[in-house]
PDB file of C-alpha atoms in Angstrom:
ATOM      1  CA  UNK A   1      65.445 143.149-179.104  1.00 42.00           C
ATOM      2  CA  UNK A   2      65.831 139.852-180.901  1.00 42.00           C
ATOM      3  CA  UNK A   3      69.479 139.909-181.882  1.00 44.00           C
ATOM      4  CA  UNK A   4      70.484 136.516-180.473  1.00 44.00           C
ATOM      5  CA  UNK A   5      72.467 133.464-181.474  1.00 44.00           C
ATOM      6  CA  UNK A   6      69.949 130.793-182.543  1.00 43.00           C
ATOM      7  CA  UNK A   7      72.281 127.801-182.485  1.00 44.00           C
ATOM      8  CA  UNK A   8      71.051 124.734-180.576  1.00 41.00           C
ATOM      9  CA  UNK A   9      67.543 126.111-180.082  1.00 53.00           C
ATOM     10  CA  UNK A  10      64.682 123.620-180.233  1.00 74.00           C
ATOM     11  CA  UNK A  11      61.223 124.246-181.619  1.00 84.00           C
ATOM     12  CA  UNK A  12      59.143 124.029-178.447  1.00 86.00           C
ATOM     13  CA  UNK A  13      55.542 124.119-179.729  1.00 92.00           C
ATOM     14  CA  UNK A  14      53.248 121.197-180.405  1.00 92.00           C
ATOM     15  CA  UNK A  15      50.818 123.209-182.497  1.00 93.00           C
ATOM     16  CA  UNK A  16      50.906 126.497-184.426  1.00 95.00           C
ATOM     17  CA  UNK A  17      47.712 128.315-185.417  1.00 96.00           C
ATOM     18  CA  UNK A  18      47.982 130.954-188.146  1.00 97.00           C
ATOM     19  CA  UNK A  19      45.329 133.597-188.821  1.00 97.00           C
ATOM     20  CA  UNK A  20      46.066 135.213-192.170  1.00 94.00           C
ATOM     21  CA  UNK A  21      43.410 136.267-194.667  1.00 91.00           C
ATOM     22  CA  UNK A  22      45.820 136.260-197.638  1.00 91.00           C
ATOM     23  CA  UNK A  23      45.666 132.716-199.042  1.00 90.00           C
ATOM     24  CA  UNK A  24      49.137 132.313-200.539  1.00 91.00           C
ATOM     25  CA  UNK A  25      50.770 134.247-197.722  1.00 92.00           C
ATOM     26  CA  UNK A  26      49.138 131.897-195.226  1.00 93.00           C
ATOM     27  CA  UNK A  27      50.220 128.803-197.150  1.00 94.00           C
ATOM     28  CA  UNK A  28      53.789 130.084-197.316  1.00 94.00           C
ATOM     29  CA  UNK A  29      53.808 130.965-193.641  1.00 94.00           C
ATOM     30  CA  UNK A  30      52.495 127.539-192.632  1.00 96.00           C
ATOM     31  CA  UNK A  31      55.095 125.822-194.851  1.00 95.00           C
ATOM     32  CA  UNK A  32      57.832 127.976-193.300  1.00 94.00           C
ATOM     33  CA  UNK A  33      56.709 127.105-189.771  1.00 94.00           C
ATOM     34  CA  UNK A  34      56.551 123.390-190.581  1.00 95.00           C
ATOM     35  CA  UNK A  35      60.105 123.588-191.948  1.00 93.00           C
ATOM     36  CA  UNK A  36      61.296 125.228-188.718  1.00 91.00           C
ATOM     37  CA  UNK A  37      59.579 122.561-186.641  1.00 91.00           C
ATOM     38  CA  UNK A  38      60.690 119.691-188.859  1.00 92.00           C
ATOM     39  CA  UNK A  39      57.144 118.320-188.954  1.00 93.00           C
ATOM     40  CA  UNK A  40      53.628 119.329-189.957  1.00 95.00           C
ATOM     41  CA  UNK A  41      52.181 121.251-187.021  1.00 94.00           C
ATOM     42  CA  UNK A  42      50.579 124.398-188.477  1.00 95.00           C
ATOM     43  CA  UNK A  43      46.922 125.137-189.202  1.00 95.00           C
ATOM     44  CA  UNK A  44      45.571 128.172-191.032  1.00 96.00           C
ATOM     45  CA  UNK A  45      42.297 129.899-190.145  1.00 95.00           C
ATOM     46  CA  UNK A  46      40.710 132.963-191.751  1.00 94.00           C
ATOM     47  CA  UNK A  47      39.170 134.871-188.838  1.00 96.00           C
ATOM     48  CA  UNK A  48      39.855 135.701-185.216  1.00 96.00           C
ATOM     49  CA  UNK A  49      36.627 134.003-184.170  1.00 96.00           C
ATOM     50  CA  UNK A  50      37.741 130.790-185.916  1.00 96.00           C
ATOM     51  CA  UNK A  51      41.105 131.120-184.198  1.00 95.00           C
ATOM     52  CA  UNK A  52      39.443 131.387-180.807  1.00 94.00           C
ATOM     53  CA  UNK A  53      37.325 128.302-181.537  1.00 94.00           C
ATOM     54  CA  UNK A  54      40.434 126.328-182.463  1.00 93.00           C
ATOM     55  CA  UNK A  55      42.086 127.258-179.173  1.00 91.00           C
ATOM     56  CA  UNK A  56      38.936 126.327-177.232  1.00 88.00           C
ATOM     57  CA  UNK A  57      38.738 122.970-179.029  1.00 87.00           C
ATOM     58  CA  UNK A  58      42.315 122.179-177.965  1.00 80.00           C
ATOM     59  CA  UNK A  59      41.862 123.230-174.350  1.00 77.00           C
ATOM     60  CA  UNK A  60      43.477 120.713-172.052  1.00 76.00           C
ATOM     61  CA  UNK A  61      45.609 119.075-174.731  1.00 80.00           C
ATOM     62  CA  UNK A  62      49.288 118.615-173.795  1.00 82.00           C
ATOM     63  CA  UNK A  63      52.009 120.786-175.296  1.00 86.00           C
ATOM     64  CA  UNK A  64      52.353 124.469-176.004  1.00 90.00           C
ATOM     65  CA  UNK A  65      50.464 126.313-178.733  1.00 93.00           C
ATOM     66  CA  UNK A  66      51.823 129.224-180.764  1.00 94.00           C
ATOM     67  CA  UNK A  67      49.332 131.648-182.304  1.00 96.00           C
ATOM     68  CA  UNK A  68      50.512 133.875-185.169  1.00 96.00           C
ATOM     69  CA  UNK A  69      47.812 136.340-186.073  1.00 97.00           C
ATOM     70  CA  UNK A  70      46.814 139.468-187.907  1.00 96.00           C
ATOM     71  CA  UNK A  71      44.481 141.790-186.001  1.00 96.00           C
ATOM     72  CA  UNK A  72      41.886 142.246-188.721  1.00 95.00           C
ATOM     73  CA  UNK A  73      40.093 140.007-191.179  1.00 94.00           C
ATOM     74  CA  UNK A  74      37.582 140.627-193.962  1.00 92.00           C
ATOM     75  CA  UNK A  75      34.808 140.570-191.361  1.00 94.00           C
ATOM     76  CA  UNK A  76      36.630 141.786-188.220  1.00 96.00           C
ATOM     77  CA  UNK A  77      37.900 145.265-187.362  1.00 96.00           C
ATOM     78  CA  UNK A  78      40.988 146.395-185.497  1.00 96.00           C
ATOM     79  CA  UNK A  79      38.806 147.130-182.458  1.00 95.00           C
ATOM     80  CA  UNK A  80      37.790 143.469-182.482  1.00 96.00           C
ATOM     81  CA  UNK A  81      41.411 142.442-182.937  1.00 97.00           C
ATOM     82  CA  UNK A  82      42.474 144.385-179.863  1.00 97.00           C
ATOM     83  CA  UNK A  83      39.552 142.892-177.914  1.00 96.00           C
ATOM     84  CA  UNK A  84      40.772 139.452-178.987  1.00 96.00           C
ATOM     85  CA  UNK A  85      44.270 140.210-177.664  1.00 96.00           C
ATOM     86  CA  UNK A  86      42.854 141.375-174.337  1.00 95.00           C
ATOM     87  CA  UNK A  87      40.748 138.228-174.049  1.00 95.00           C
ATOM     88  CA  UNK A  88      43.768 136.045-174.804  1.00 94.00           C
ATOM     89  CA  UNK A  89      45.908 137.909-172.273  1.00 93.00           C
ATOM     90  CA  UNK A  90      43.274 137.484-169.558  1.00 94.00           C
ATOM     91  CA  UNK A  91      42.106 133.942-170.329  1.00 92.00           C
ATOM     92  CA  UNK A  92      44.943 131.945-171.923  1.00 91.00           C
ATOM     93  CA  UNK A  93      47.699 130.698-169.573  1.00 89.00           C
ATOM     94  CA  UNK A  94      51.053 132.179-170.630  1.00 85.00           C
ATOM     95  CA  UNK A  95      52.822 128.866-170.007  1.00 85.00           C
ATOM     96  CA  UNK A  96      50.584 127.146-172.578  1.00 89.00           C
ATOM     97  CA  UNK A  97      49.981 129.789-175.253  1.00 91.00           C
ATOM     98  CA  UNK A  98      52.190 132.331-176.985  1.00 92.00           C
ATOM     99  CA  UNK A  99      50.827 134.988-179.349  1.00 95.00           C
ATOM    100  CA  UNK A 100      52.819 136.693-182.072  1.00 96.00           C
ATOM    101  CA  UNK A 101      51.089 139.581-183.826  1.00 97.00           C
ATOM    102  CA  UNK A 102      52.054 139.568-187.515  1.00 96.00           C
ATOM    103  CA  UNK A 103      50.727 142.908-188.655  1.00 96.00           C
ATOM    104  CA  UNK A 104      50.473 145.497-191.405  1.00 94.00           C
ATOM    105  CA  UNK A 105      49.930 148.322-188.900  1.00 95.00           C
ATOM    106  CA  UNK A 106      52.413 151.179-189.176  1.00 93.00           C
ATOM    107  CA  UNK A 107      50.971 153.925-186.999  1.00 95.00           C
ATOM    108  CA  UNK A 108      53.047 154.274-183.806  1.00 94.00           C
ATOM    109  CA  UNK A 109      50.022 154.905-181.560  1.00 93.00           C
ATOM    110  CA  UNK A 110      48.210 151.817-182.796  1.00 95.00           C
ATOM    111  CA  UNK A 111      51.326 149.685-182.438  1.00 95.00           C
ATOM    112  CA  UNK A 112      51.828 151.014-178.912  1.00 93.00           C
ATOM    113  CA  UNK A 113      48.221 150.017-178.150  1.00 94.00           C
ATOM    114  CA  UNK A 114      49.014 146.496-179.373  1.00 96.00           C
ATOM    115  CA  UNK A 115      52.195 146.361-177.272  1.00 93.00           C
ATOM    116  CA  UNK A 116      50.238 147.466-174.180  1.00 92.00           C
ATOM    117  CA  UNK A 117      48.164 144.278-174.465  1.00 94.00           C
ATOM    118  CA  UNK A 118      51.383 142.293-174.046  1.00 92.00           C
ATOM    119  CA  UNK A 119      51.408 139.658-176.788  1.00 95.00           C
ATOM    120  CA  UNK A 120      54.558 137.561-176.708  1.00 93.00           C
ATOM    121  CA  UNK A 121      55.829 139.224-179.881  1.00 94.00           C
ATOM    122  CA  UNK A 122      55.041 141.784-182.584  1.00 96.00           C
ATOM    123  CA  UNK A 123      56.562 141.739-186.061  1.00 96.00           C
ATOM    124  CA  UNK A 124      55.713 143.663-189.211  1.00 96.00           C
ATOM    125  CA  UNK A 125      54.784 141.796-192.366  1.00 94.00           C
ATOM    126  CA  UNK A 126      57.249 143.874-194.398  1.00 94.00           C
ATOM    127  CA  UNK A 127      60.254 142.596-192.446  1.00 95.00           C
ATOM    128  CA  UNK A 128      62.542 139.752-193.479  1.00 93.00           C
ATOM    129  CA  UNK A 129      61.288 136.262-192.668  1.00 92.00           C
ATOM    130  CA  UNK A 130      64.327 135.531-190.494  1.00 91.00           C
ATOM    131  CA  UNK A 131      63.077 138.222-188.087  1.00 93.00           C
ATOM    132  CA  UNK A 132      59.890 136.212-187.617  1.00 93.00           C
ATOM    133  CA  UNK A 133      61.821 132.966-187.168  1.00 91.00           C
ATOM    134  CA  UNK A 134      63.968 134.474-184.420  1.00 88.00           C
ATOM    135  CA  UNK A 135      60.897 135.801-182.692  1.00 89.00           C
ATOM    136  CA  UNK A 136      59.198 132.389-182.904  1.00 89.00           C
ATOM    137  CA  UNK A 137      62.110 130.652-181.180  1.00 85.00           C
ATOM    138  CA  UNK A 138      62.484 133.216-178.417  1.00 82.00           C
ATOM    139  CA  UNK A 139      58.745 133.540-177.819  1.00 76.00           C
ATOM    140  CA  UNK A 140      58.908 130.171-176.052  1.00 69.00           C
ATOM    141  CA  UNK A 141      60.267 131.949-172.958  1.00 69.00           C
ATOM    142  CA  UNK A 142      57.091 133.086-171.187  1.00 59.00           C
ATOM    143  CA  UNK A 143      59.121 135.329-168.859  1.00 65.00           C
ATOM    144  CA  UNK A 144      60.749 137.387-171.610  1.00 66.00           C
ATOM    145  CA  UNK A 145      57.930 139.929-172.001  1.00 79.00           C
ATOM    146  CA  UNK A 146      56.853 141.338-175.342  1.00 89.00           C
ATOM    147  CA  UNK A 147      59.528 140.945-178.011  1.00 91.00           C
ATOM    148  CA  UNK A 148      59.306 143.570-180.741  1.00 94.00           C
ATOM    149  CA  UNK A 149      60.967 143.362-184.137  1.00 95.00           C
ATOM    150  CA  UNK A 150      63.319 146.188-185.203  1.00 95.00           C
ATOM    151  CA  UNK A 151      60.710 148.028-187.284  1.00 96.00           C
ATOM    152  CA  UNK A 152      58.074 147.767-184.550  1.00 96.00           C
ATOM    153  CA  UNK A 153      60.588 148.906-181.931  1.00 95.00           C
ATOM    154  CA  UNK A 154      61.409 152.015-183.961  1.00 95.00           C
ATOM    155  CA  UNK A 155      57.747 152.813-184.548  1.00 94.00           C
ATOM    156  CA  UNK A 156      56.714 152.435-180.910  1.00 93.00           C
ATOM    157  CA  UNK A 157      59.721 154.544-179.899  1.00 92.00           C
ATOM    158  CA  UNK A 158      58.296 157.440-181.921  1.00 90.00           C
ATOM    159  CA  UNK A 159      55.365 157.698-179.509  1.00 85.00           C
ATOM    160  CA  UNK A 160      57.660 158.508-176.609  1.00 78.00           C
ATOM    161  CA  UNK A 161      55.734 158.899-173.372  1.00 76.00           C
ATOM    162  CA  UNK A 162      52.388 159.631-175.025  1.00 82.00           C
ATOM    163  CA  UNK A 163      49.584 157.490-173.583  1.00 84.00           C
ATOM    164  CA  UNK A 164      46.039 158.172-174.698  1.00 90.00           C
ATOM    165  CA  UNK A 165      43.172 157.662-172.232  1.00 92.00           C
ATOM    166  CA  UNK A 166      41.039 154.637-173.095  1.00 93.00           C
ATOM    167  CA  UNK A 167      38.191 156.554-174.759  1.00 95.00           C
ATOM    168  CA  UNK A 168      40.536 158.682-176.866  1.00 95.00           C
ATOM    169  CA  UNK A 169      42.384 155.564-177.945  1.00 94.00           C
ATOM    170  CA  UNK A 170      39.032 153.978-178.825  1.00 95.00           C
ATOM    171  CA  UNK A 171      38.286 157.015-181.008  1.00 96.00           C
ATOM    172  CA  UNK A 172      41.654 156.664-182.733  1.00 95.00           C
ATOM    173  CA  UNK A 173      41.238 152.910-183.339  1.00 95.00           C
ATOM    174  CA  UNK A 174      37.815 153.475-184.910  1.00 95.00           C
ATOM    175  CA  UNK A 175      39.391 155.776-187.486  1.00 94.00           C
ATOM    176  CA  UNK A 176      41.003 152.712-189.099  1.00 94.00           C
ATOM    177  CA  UNK A 177      37.498 151.906-190.370  1.00 94.00           C
ATOM    178  CA  UNK A 178      37.403 155.152-192.391  1.00 92.00           C
ATOM    179  CA  UNK A 179      34.288 156.482-190.697  1.00 92.00           C
ATOM    180  CA  UNK A 180      33.427 160.123-190.001  1.00 91.00           C
ATOM    181  CA  UNK A 181      32.819 161.859-186.696  1.00 93.00           C
ATOM    182  CA  UNK A 182      29.071 161.258-186.824  1.00 95.00           C
ATOM    183  CA  UNK A 183      29.480 157.495-187.180  1.00 96.00           C
ATOM    184  CA  UNK A 184      32.333 157.465-184.650  1.00 96.00           C
ATOM    185  CA  UNK A 185      30.103 159.228-182.138  1.00 96.00           C
ATOM    186  CA  UNK A 186      27.264 156.771-182.788  1.00 96.00           C
ATOM    187  CA  UNK A 187      29.540 153.751-182.354  1.00 95.00           C
ATOM    188  CA  UNK A 188      30.990 155.133-179.120  1.00 96.00           C
ATOM    189  CA  UNK A 189      27.591 156.182-177.750  1.00 97.00           C
ATOM    190  CA  UNK A 190      28.624 159.827-177.422  1.00 97.00           C
ATOM    191  CA  UNK A 191      27.673 163.129-179.006  1.00 97.00           C
ATOM    192  CA  UNK A 192      29.285 164.570-182.123  1.00 96.00           C
ATOM    193  CA  UNK A 193      30.683 167.361-179.930  1.00 96.00           C
ATOM    194  CA  UNK A 194      32.372 164.855-177.593  1.00 97.00           C
ATOM    195  CA  UNK A 195      33.872 162.965-180.550  1.00 96.00           C
ATOM    196  CA  UNK A 196      35.258 166.266-181.876  1.00 95.00           C
ATOM    197  CA  UNK A 197      36.644 167.013-178.405  1.00 96.00           C
ATOM    198  CA  UNK A 198      38.498 163.677-178.371  1.00 96.00           C
ATOM    199  CA  UNK A 199      40.037 164.525-181.735  1.00 94.00           C
ATOM    200  CA  UNK A 200      41.147 167.919-180.428  1.00 95.00           C
ATOM    201  CA  UNK A 201      42.639 166.433-177.250  1.00 94.00           C
ATOM    202  CA  UNK A 202      44.595 163.895-179.313  1.00 94.00           C
ATOM    203  CA  UNK A 203      45.959 166.698-181.482  1.00 93.00           C
ATOM    204  CA  UNK A 204      47.157 168.493-178.341  1.00 93.00           C
ATOM    205  CA  UNK A 205      48.747 165.351-176.857  1.00 91.00           C
ATOM    206  CA  UNK A 206      50.543 164.591-180.119  1.00 90.00           C
ATOM    207  CA  UNK A 207      51.369 168.260-180.742  1.00 90.00           C
ATOM    208  CA  UNK A 208      49.740 168.128-184.168  1.00 90.00           C
ATOM    209  CA  UNK A 209      47.243 170.498-185.740  1.00 93.00           C
ATOM    210  CA  UNK A 210      43.695 169.285-186.419  1.00 90.00           C
ATOM    211  CA  UNK A 211      44.553 169.251-190.122  1.00 91.00           C
ATOM    212  CA  UNK A 212      47.577 167.052-189.398  1.00 91.00           C
ATOM    213  CA  UNK A 213      45.442 164.739-187.253  1.00 91.00           C
ATOM    214  CA  UNK A 214      42.898 164.447-190.074  1.00 88.00           C
ATOM    215  CA  UNK A 215      45.714 163.645-192.508  1.00 90.00           C
ATOM    216  CA  UNK A 216      47.153 161.067-190.114  1.00 89.00           C
ATOM    217  CA  UNK A 217      43.896 159.215-189.538  1.00 88.00           C
ATOM    218  CA  UNK A 218      43.174 159.254-193.270  1.00 87.00           C
ATOM    219  CA  UNK A 219      46.300 157.094-193.729  1.00 88.00           C
ATOM    220  CA  UNK A 220      45.341 154.517-191.101  1.00 85.00           C
TER     221      UNK A 220
END
């Protein structure tokens, strides 16, 4: 929850890196962040790989860094975005770096997968900008755990206790690329039959028919 009183809070970051592939959205977001900070501290990049290079280039510099990022770009898939989050979680010290995922994702399972990788915050792009500002200020507390915006909280709550095994979740994430079972199987290094089995197991776990699963993944 992020319903807090924001009076007397200070902007505690020395640098903010923004990964957003939409040009005017990125410019607006950087301008908004600079207004919150009261100085020019934001930098926009277009890919996750460029974002990672920027962090590496600033390694050892004093002050905290806030990363606000989408999980896909024109050249990078959601699978790569999740791999990026895992890398950041494992390699970037939490007392130096905070990550806020600023996403278009709406599927509860995919959002739960993002939350499991424990970024500092998750907010949906459709939400009011003041939601993001609150999350930015409270993300400075490295001990607060993942802070989810109201829309994200509701979506993740729809999953309940469902947790997909890693390979089934990998199958589900790949469906965001609009590929069929044959290509999914090839990418995962498994047979078509095994890929179909993963789809069936997911339908059982979610208590959805195969037709409903196909309809769901077609909307990802």
